[in-house]
CSV table of C-alpha atoms in Angstrom, one decimal:
chain,number,residue,atom,x,y,z
A,1,UNK,CA,-3.9,23.3,-8.1
A,2,UNK,CA,-7.2,21.8,-7.2
A,3,UNK,CA,-6.8,18.2,-8.4
A,4,UNK,CA,-10.0,16.3,-8.5
A,5,UNK,CA,-9.9,14.0,-5.5
A,6,UNK,CA,-9.1,10.6,-6.9
A,7,UNK,CA,-9.1,11.3,-10.6
A,8,UNK,CA,-11.0,8.3,-12.1
A,9,UNK,CA,-10.3,6.7,-8.7
A,10,UNK,CA,-11.8,3.3,-8.1
A,11,UNK,CA,-12.8,2.9,-4.5
A,12,UNK,CA,-12.7,-0.8,-4.9
A,13,UNK,CA,-14.2,-3.3,-3.1
A,14,UNK,CA,-14.8,-6.7,-3.5
A,15,UNK,CA,-13.3,-5.3,-0.6
A,16,UNK,CA,-11.0,-7.4,1.0
A,17,UNK,CA,-13.0,-10.6,1.0
A,18,UNK,CA,-16.2,-8.9,2.0
A,19,UNK,CA,-17.9,-9.6,-1.3
A,20,UNK,CA,-18.7,-5.9,-1.8
A,21,UNK,CA,-19.3,-4.5,-5.3
A,22,UNK,CA,-17.2,-1.6,-6.2
A,23,UNK,CA,-17.9,1.6,-8.0
A,24,UNK,CA,-16.0,4.6,-9.4
A,25,UNK,CA,-15.6,7.9,-7.6
A,26,UNK,CA,-16.2,10.6,-10.1
A,27,UNK,CA,-15.7,14.4,-9.8
A,28,UNK,CA,-18.6,16.2,-8.1
A,29,UNK,CA,-21.2,17.4,-10.6
A,30,UNK,CA,-24.5,19.1,-10.2
A,31,UNK,CA,-27.2,16.6,-11.3
A,32,UNK,CA,-29.6,17.7,-13.9
A,33,UNK,CA,-32.4,15.5,-12.5
A,34,UNK,CA,-33.1,13.5,-9.3
A,35,UNK,CA,-31.3,10.1,-9.3
A,36,UNK,CA,-33.4,7.1,-10.2
A,37,UNK,CA,-33.3,4.1,-7.8
A,38,UNK,CA,-31.3,3.5,-4.6
A,39,UNK,CA,-27.9,5.1,-4.1
A,40,UNK,CA,-24.8,3.2,-3.0
A,41,UNK,CA,-24.0,3.1,0.7
A,42,UNK,CA,-20.5,3.7,2.1
A,43,UNK,CA,-18.8,1.1,4.2
A,44,UNK,CA,-15.3,1.0,5.8
A,45,UNK,CA,-12.7,-1.4,4.5
A,46,UNK,CA,-11.4,-3.7,7.3
A,47,UNK,CA,-7.9,-5.2,6.8
A,48,UNK,CA,-7.5,-8.9,7.3
A,49,UNK,CA,-4.8,-10.3,9.5
A,50,UNK,CA,-2.7,-11.1,6.5
A,51,UNK,CA,-3.0,-7.5,5.3
A,52,UNK,CA,-2.0,-6.2,8.7
A,53,UNK,CA,1.0,-8.5,8.7
A,54,UNK,CA,2.0,-7.4,5.2
A,55,UNK,CA,1.7,-3.7,6.3
A,56,UNK,CA,3.9,-4.4,9.3
A,57,UNK,CA,6.5,-6.1,7.1
A,58,UNK,CA,6.5,-3.2,4.6
A,59,UNK,CA,7.2,-0.8,7.3
A,60,UNK,CA,10.5,-2.6,7.9
A,61,UNK,CA,11.6,-2.3,4.2
A,62,UNK,CA,15.0,-0.4,4.1
A,63,UNK,CA,14.0,1.2,0.8
A,64,UNK,CA,10.9,2.6,2.3
A,65,UNK,CA,13.0,4.1,5.1
A,66,UNK,CA,15.3,5.7,2.6
A,67,UNK,CA,12.4,7.3,0.8
A,68,UNK,CA,11.0,8.7,4.0
A,69,UNK,CA,14.5,10.2,4.6
A,70,UNK,CA,14.3,11.8,1.1
A,71,UNK,CA,11.0,13.5,2.1
A,72,UNK,CA,12.3,14.5,5.5
A,73,UNK,CA,15.5,16.1,4.3
A,74,UNK,CA,14.0,18.2,1.6
A,75,UNK,CA,12.5,21.4,3.0
A,76,UNK,CA,9.8,21.4,0.3
A,77,UNK,CA,8.5,17.9,1.3
A,78,UNK,CA,9.2,17.6,5.0
A,79,UNK,CA,5.7,18.8,5.9
A,80,UNK,CA,4.3,16.3,3.5
A,81,UNK,CA,5.9,13.4,5.5
A,82,UNK,CA,4.2,14.7,8.6
A,83,UNK,CA,0.8,14.5,6.9
A,84,UNK,CA,1.6,11.1,5.4
A,85,UNK,CA,2.5,9.7,8.8
A,86,UNK,CA,-0.9,10.9,10.2
A,87,UNK,CA,-2.9,9.3,7.4
A,88,UNK,CA,-5.3,6.5,8.3
A,89,UNK,CA,-4.6,5.0,4.8
A,90,UNK,CA,-1.3,3.3,4.2
A,91,UNK,CA,0.3,5.9,1.8
A,92,UNK,CA,2.0,4.4,-1.3
A,93,UNK,CA,4.4,6.5,-3.4
A,94,UNK,CA,7.0,6.0,-6.1
A,95,UNK,CA,10.3,4.4,-5.4
A,96,UNK,CA,12.2,7.0,-7.4
A,97,UNK,CA,13.6,9.7,-5.0
A,98,UNK,CA,13.6,12.3,-7.9
A,99,UNK,CA,9.9,11.8,-8.4
A,100,UNK,CA,9.2,12.1,-4.6
A,101,UNK,CA,10.9,15.5,-4.6
A,102,UNK,CA,8.1,16.7,-6.9
A,103,UNK,CA,5.3,15.3,-4.7
A,104,UNK,CA,2.1,17.1,-3.8
A,105,UNK,CA,0.0,15.5,-1.2
A,106,UNK,CA,-3.7,16.0,-0.7
A,107,UNK,CA,-5.2,14.4,2.5
A,108,UNK,CA,-8.8,13.7,3.0
A,109,UNK,CA,-11.3,11.9,5.1
A,110,UNK,CA,-10.1,8.3,5.1
A,111,UNK,CA,-8.4,8.9,1.7
A,112,UNK,CA,-5.4,10.7,0.2
A,113,UNK,CA,-4.0,11.7,-3.2
A,114,UNK,CA,-0.3,11.9,-4.0
A,115,UNK,CA,0.7,13.6,-7.3
A,116,UNK,CA,4.2,13.5,-8.8
A,117,UNK,CA,5.5,14.7,-12.2
A,118,UNK,CA,8.2,14.1,-14.6
A,119,UNK,CA,8.6,15.2,-18.2
A,120,UNK,CA,5.6,14.2,-20.2
A,121,UNK,CA,3.9,12.3,-17.4
A,122,UNK,CA,1.8,13.0,-14.4
A,123,UNK,CA,1.3,10.2,-11.9
A,124,UNK,CA,-1.5,10.3,-9.4
A,125,UNK,CA,-1.9,7.8,-6.6
A,126,UNK,CA,-5.3,7.7,-4.8
A,127,UNK,CA,-5.9,5.5,-1.7
A,128,UNK,CA,-8.9,5.0,0.5
A,129,UNK,CA,-10.1,2.9,3.5
A,130,UNK,CA,-13.7,3.1,2.4
A,131,UNK,CA,-15.8,1.6,-0.4
A,132,UNK,CA,-19.3,2.0,-1.8
A,133,UNK,CA,-21.7,-0.9,-1.6
A,134,UNK,CA,-23.9,-1.4,-4.6
A,135,UNK,CA,-27.6,-1.3,-3.6
A,136,UNK,CA,-28.2,-4.1,-6.1
A,137,UNK,CA,-25.5,-6.4,-4.5
A,138,UNK,CA,-24.0,-6.9,-8.0
A,139,UNK,CA,-20.7,-8.7,-8.2
A,140,UNK,CA,-17.6,-6.6,-9.1
A,141,UNK,CA,-16.7,-6.6,-12.8
A,142,UNK,CA,-14.0,-9.0,-13.8
A,143,UNK,CA,-13.5,-7.9,-17.4
A,144,UNK,CA,-11.1,-5.2,-18.7
A,145,UNK,CA,-10.0,-4.0,-22.1
A,146,UNK,CA,-7.5,-6.8,-21.9
A,147,UNK,CA,-10.1,-9.5,-21.5
A,148,UNK,CA,-12.1,-8.0,-24.4
A,149,UNK,CA,-9.0,-8.4,-26.5
A,150,UNK,CA,-8.7,-12.0,-25.5
A,151,UNK,CA,-12.2,-12.8,-26.9
A,152,UNK,CA,-11.4,-11.7,-30.4
A,153,UNK,CA,-7.6,-12.2,-30.9
A,154,UNK,CA,-6.0,-15.2,-32.5
A,155,UNK,CA,-3.5,-17.2,-30.3
A,156,UNK,CA,-0.5,-15.6,-32.0
A,157,UNK,CA,-1.9,-12.1,-31.8
A,158,UNK,CA,-2.9,-12.7,-28.2
A,159,UNK,CA,0.6,-13.7,-27.2
A,160,UNK,CA,1.9,-10.4,-28.6
A,161,UNK,CA,-0.9,-8.3,-27.3
A,162,UNK,CA,-1.4,-9.4,-23.7
A,163,UNK,CA,1.8,-11.2,-22.6
A,164,UNK,CA,3.5,-8.0,-21.2
A,165,UNK,CA,0.5,-6.9,-19.1
A,166,UNK,CA,-0.1,-10.5,-17.9
A,167,UNK,CA,3.6,-10.7,-16.8
A,168,UNK,CA,3.2,-7.3,-15.0
A,169,UNK,CA,0.0,-8.6,-13.3
A,170,UNK,CA,1.9,-11.7,-12.0
A,171,UNK,CA,4.7,-9.5,-10.7
A,172,UNK,CA,2.2,-7.2,-9.0
A,173,UNK,CA,0.4,-10.2,-7.4
A,174,UNK,CA,3.8,-11.3,-5.9
A,175,UNK,CA,4.1,-7.8,-4.4
A,176,UNK,CA,0.8,-8.3,-2.6
A,177,UNK,CA,-1.6,-6.5,-5.0
A,178,UNK,CA,-4.9,-8.1,-5.6
A,179,UNK,CA,-8.2,-7.4,-7.5
A,180,UNK,CA,-6.1,-5.6,-10.2
A,181,UNK,CA,-8.2,-3.8,-12.9
A,182,UNK,CA,-6.4,-1.9,-15.7
A,183,UNK,CA,-7.9,0.4,-18.2
A,184,UNK,CA,-6.5,2.4,-21.1
A,185,UNK,CA,-8.1,5.9,-21.0
A,186,UNK,CA,-8.2,8.9,-23.3
A,187,UNK,CA,-5.5,10.6,-21.2
A,188,UNK,CA,-3.4,7.5,-20.2
A,189,UNK,CA,-3.9,4.5,-18.0
A,190,UNK,CA,-5.8,3.7,-14.8
A,191,UNK,CA,-4.9,0.8,-12.5
A,192,UNK,CA,-7.1,-0.1,-9.6
A,193,UNK,CA,-6.0,-2.6,-6.9
A,194,UNK,CA,-6.3,-3.6,-3.3
A,195,UNK,CA,-3.2,-3.7,-1.0
A,196,UNK,CA,-2.8,-3.7,2.8
A,197,UNK,CA,-6.6,-3.9,3.1
A,198,UNK,CA,-7.1,-0.5,1.3
A,199,UNK,CA,-8.3,0.4,-2.2
A,200,UNK,CA,-6.0,2.3,-4.5
A,201,UNK,CA,-6.0,3.8,-8.0
A,202,UNK,CA,-2.9,4.7,-10.0
A,203,UNK,CA,-3.6,7.2,-12.8
A,204,UNK,CA,-1.0,8.0,-15.5
A,205,UNK,CA,-1.7,11.2,-17.5
A,206,UNK,CA,0.6,11.0,-20.5
A,207,UNK,CA,1.6,13.7,-23.0
A,208,UNK,CA,2.4,11.0,-25.5
A,209,UNK,CA,0.5,7.7,-25.5
A,210,UNK,CA,2.3,4.4,-25.9
A,211,UNK,CA,5.7,3.0,-24.9
A,212,UNK,CA,7.6,3.2,-22.7
A,213,UNK,CA,5.6,4.9,-20.0
A,214,UNK,CA,2.0,4.9,-21.1
A,215,UNK,CA,1.0,1.2,-21.7
A,216,UNK,CA,-1.1,-1.0,-19.5
A,217,UNK,CA,2.0,-3.2,-18.7
A,218,UNK,CA,4.0,-0.2,-17.7
A,219,UNK,CA,1.2,1.1,-15.5
A,220,UNK,CA,0.7,-2.2,-13.7
A,221,UNK,CA,4.5,-2.5,-13.2
A,222,UNK,CA,4.6,1.0,-11.7
A,223,UNK,CA,1.7,0.0,-9.3
A,224,UNK,CA,3.7,-3.0,-8.2
A,225,UNK,CA,6.8,-0.9,-7.5
A,226,UNK,CA,5.1,1.6,-5.2
A,227,UNK,CA,6.6,1.8,-1.7
A,228,UNK,CA,4.9,2.4,1.6
A,229,UNK,CA,5.8,5.9,2.8
A,230,UNK,CA,3.8,5.8,6.0
A,231,UNK,CA,0.3,6.0,7.4
A,232,UNK,CA,-2.2,3.2,8.1
A,233,UNK,CA,-2.5,3.9,11.8
A,234,UNK,CA,1.1,3.4,12.7
């Protein structure tokens, strides 16, 4: 299956303190006309010392070691672990061993895509150690569908509408995720974030929209629960 590399993937970038504007990586298309204006330039993401320390700590997590064991012991996924360990990007994956057994891994140049499945849901995790610098130097966007809701909702409606996703964001921040952007899409939910000095995008493709699996809060919570499987120049 030729999954599009980084479905809706945001190669972020306010990029780890570098003040770099981010842009979305879209599937390759043949342009109908020559582009107007300057094109974005590619830059590598350089992890900070704090990011490197967090990565070193994550490598010692007993749960992460158990998940690597799941991959290693299953004949269908043992070769995947070898590729993950060679990845220059810290590879994040689900903490559920049953999901890991369905994993398909797609390595790339300074990026990877990991796809897992369960009934009614496809989960795609894209990670990259590069970003695209905007030629205009524009600041990265800070709004999301949630912030648009805030502008029009009454306080009572707001409490019902955004409290779950805000709580999920707080949990994700405690887990070391930053620059979290969440968007409800026509196929599910996208969550972009930065962790370990790399840019990630979690995509949920849902058969049925809505609770319990296909909400913004559920997607952010899943992003926060992802475990380090390997990679990152270890």
